[in-house]
């Protein structure tokens, strides 16, 4: 394996590229960095499965969220695990939110297989009126 290939398979870089594609609403690139059997867990919400589920959550986010920005603060990768600390700024129903998020990713063979987000889901649900 060349140095370029080994860098591309490093879990932190794969997870970051995947997350950046999701936030850019670039479904094709997000799929290129993730397994077709992707599992997405967002604390306090349902389990989302596969590329179809990823598309649904990306479409829902595009419909209800405006001015969505993400800042990545830390990316750590070891073995098959990556951890990313980020801040997401988003407007939902006219309410501007700043959400601190810790995310963990399982990466095998250069693809994200699992993505788990830990965030203050209550703040997001309040912005939705729940």
mmCIF file of C-alpha atoms in Angstrom, residues 19-125:
data_model
loop_
_atom_site.group_PDB
_atom_site.id
_atom_site.type_symbol
_atom_site.label_atom_id
_atom_site.label_comp_id
_atom_site.label_asym_id
_atom_site.label_seq_id
_atom_site.Cartn_x
_atom_site.Cartn_y
_atom_site.Cartn_z
ATOM 1 C CA UNK A 19 -18.733 14.580 7.916
ATOM 2 C CA UNK A 20 -17.705 17.530 5.760
ATOM 3 C CA UNK A 21 -19.571 15.991 2.799
ATOM 4 C CA UNK A 22 -22.697 15.497 4.915
ATOM 5 C CA UNK A 23 -22.645 19.121 6.080
ATOM 6 C CA UNK A 24 -21.977 20.332 2.525
ATOM 7 C CA UNK A 25 -25.078 18.321 1.511
ATOM 8 C CA UNK A 26 -22.923 16.384 -0.930
ATOM 9 C CA UNK A 27 -24.712 13.039 -0.844
ATOM 10 C CA UNK A 28 -22.542 11.357 -3.484
ATOM 11 C CA UNK A 29 -19.313 12.146 -1.656
ATOM 12 C CA UNK A 30 -20.840 11.152 1.699
ATOM 13 C CA UNK A 31 -21.767 7.792 0.172
ATOM 14 C CA UNK A 32 -18.264 7.393 -1.260
ATOM 15 C CA UNK A 33 -16.877 7.691 2.298
ATOM 16 C CA UNK A 34 -19.457 5.418 3.941
ATOM 17 C CA UNK A 35 -20.623 1.844 3.827
ATOM 18 C CA UNK A 36 -24.008 1.040 2.248
ATOM 19 C CA UNK A 37 -24.930 -0.496 5.642
ATOM 20 C CA UNK A 38 -24.038 2.678 7.580
ATOM 21 C CA UNK A 39 -25.568 2.979 11.054
ATOM 22 C CA UNK A 40 -26.178 6.519 12.355
ATOM 23 C CA UNK A 41 -27.147 7.083 15.968
ATOM 24 C CA UNK A 42 -28.032 10.555 17.212
ATOM 25 C CA UNK A 43 -28.452 10.677 20.971
ATOM 26 C CA UNK A 44 -32.145 10.812 21.850
ATOM 27 C CA UNK A 45 -33.319 9.983 18.326
ATOM 28 C CA UNK A 46 -33.954 6.923 16.211
ATOM 29 C CA UNK A 47 -31.334 4.762 14.562
ATOM 30 C CA UNK A 48 -30.810 5.674 10.905
ATOM 31 C CA UNK A 49 -29.623 2.942 8.566
ATOM 32 C CA UNK A 50 -27.911 2.792 5.184
ATOM 33 C CA UNK A 51 -27.381 5.290 2.406
ATOM 34 C CA UNK A 52 -31.148 5.635 2.023
ATOM 35 C CA UNK A 53 -31.472 6.683 5.666
ATOM 36 C CA UNK A 54 -28.531 9.057 5.258
ATOM 37 C CA UNK A 55 -30.256 10.674 2.277
ATOM 38 C CA UNK A 56 -33.491 11.049 4.258
ATOM 39 C CA UNK A 57 -31.746 12.757 7.183
ATOM 40 C CA UNK A 58 -29.798 15.021 4.819
ATOM 41 C CA UNK A 59 -33.028 16.002 3.028
ATOM 42 C CA UNK A 60 -34.868 16.608 6.307
ATOM 43 C CA UNK A 61 -32.003 18.757 7.576
ATOM 44 C CA UNK A 62 -31.998 20.767 4.335
ATOM 45 C CA UNK A 63 -35.752 21.378 4.709
ATOM 46 C CA UNK A 64 -35.809 22.527 8.337
ATOM 47 C CA UNK A 65 -32.348 23.991 8.961
ATOM 48 C CA UNK A 66 -30.900 27.154 7.521
ATOM 49 C CA UNK A 67 -27.534 28.844 7.934
ATOM 50 C CA UNK A 68 -25.935 25.550 8.930
ATOM 51 C CA UNK A 69 -22.231 25.828 9.698
ATOM 52 C CA UNK A 70 -19.830 23.398 11.297
ATOM 53 C CA UNK A 71 -16.489 23.980 12.971
ATOM 54 C CA UNK A 72 -14.295 20.964 13.658
ATOM 55 C CA UNK A 73 -12.088 21.427 16.717
ATOM 56 C CA UNK A 74 -10.424 18.036 17.198
ATOM 57 C CA UNK A 75 -10.036 14.877 15.146
ATOM 58 C CA UNK A 76 -8.526 11.772 16.701
ATOM 59 C CA UNK A 77 -8.120 8.392 15.062
ATOM 60 C CA UNK A 78 -6.786 5.064 16.264
ATOM 61 C CA UNK A 79 -7.350 1.582 14.915
ATOM 62 C CA UNK A 80 -10.888 1.488 13.522
ATOM 63 C CA UNK A 81 -12.171 4.417 15.599
ATOM 64 C CA UNK A 82 -12.283 8.156 15.001
ATOM 65 C CA UNK A 83 -13.526 10.849 17.358
ATOM 66 C CA UNK A 84 -14.477 14.330 16.200
ATOM 67 C CA UNK A 85 -15.384 17.287 18.422
ATOM 68 C CA UNK A 86 -17.316 19.976 16.575
ATOM 69 C CA UNK A 87 -19.579 22.961 17.029
ATOM 70 C CA UNK A 88 -22.631 23.203 14.815
ATOM 71 C CA UNK A 89 -24.364 26.545 14.277
ATOM 72 C CA UNK A 90 -27.822 26.224 12.762
ATOM 73 C CA UNK A 91 -31.113 28.111 12.524
ATOM 74 C CA UNK A 92 -34.273 26.048 13.106
ATOM 75 C CA UNK A 93 -37.684 27.740 12.893
ATOM 76 C CA UNK A 94 -36.012 31.121 13.265
ATOM 77 C CA UNK A 95 -34.055 30.102 16.365
ATOM 78 C CA UNK A 96 -30.266 30.242 16.076
ATOM 79 C CA UNK A 97 -28.591 27.369 17.928
ATOM 80 C CA UNK A 98 -25.019 26.596 18.802
ATOM 81 C CA UNK A 99 -24.659 22.888 19.510
ATOM 82 C CA UNK A 100 -21.486 21.276 20.848
ATOM 83 C CA UNK A 101 -21.151 17.761 19.474
ATOM 84 C CA UNK A 102 -18.914 14.806 20.192
ATOM 85 C CA UNK A 103 -19.016 12.140 17.497
ATOM 86 C CA UNK A 104 -17.512 8.686 17.193
ATOM 87 C CA UNK A 105 -17.022 6.799 13.959
ATOM 88 C CA UNK A 106 -16.122 3.202 13.190
ATOM 89 C CA UNK A 107 -14.100 2.990 9.980
ATOM 90 C CA UNK A 108 -13.261 -0.263 8.178
ATOM 91 C CA UNK A 109 -11.549 -0.544 4.820
ATOM 92 C CA UNK A 110 -11.639 3.229 4.330
ATOM 93 C CA UNK A 111 -15.423 3.550 4.867
ATOM 94 C CA UNK A 112 -17.486 4.852 7.779
ATOM 95 C CA UNK A 113 -19.675 1.997 9.046
ATOM 96 C CA UNK A 114 -20.987 3.595 12.233
ATOM 97 C CA UNK A 115 -21.523 7.228 13.245
ATOM 98 C CA UNK A 116 -22.718 8.147 16.730
ATOM 99 C CA UNK A 117 -23.400 11.796 17.671
ATOM 100 C CA UNK A 118 -23.620 13.004 21.271
ATOM 101 C CA UNK A 119 -25.199 16.434 21.600
ATOM 102 C CA UNK A 120 -27.793 18.397 23.521
ATOM 103 C CA UNK A 121 -30.752 16.957 21.655
ATOM 104 C CA UNK A 122 -33.149 18.815 23.964
ATOM 105 C CA UNK A 123 -32.040 22.192 22.581
ATOM 106 C CA UNK A 124 -32.671 20.987 19.047
ATOM 107 C CA UNK A 125 -36.074 19.505 19.956
#
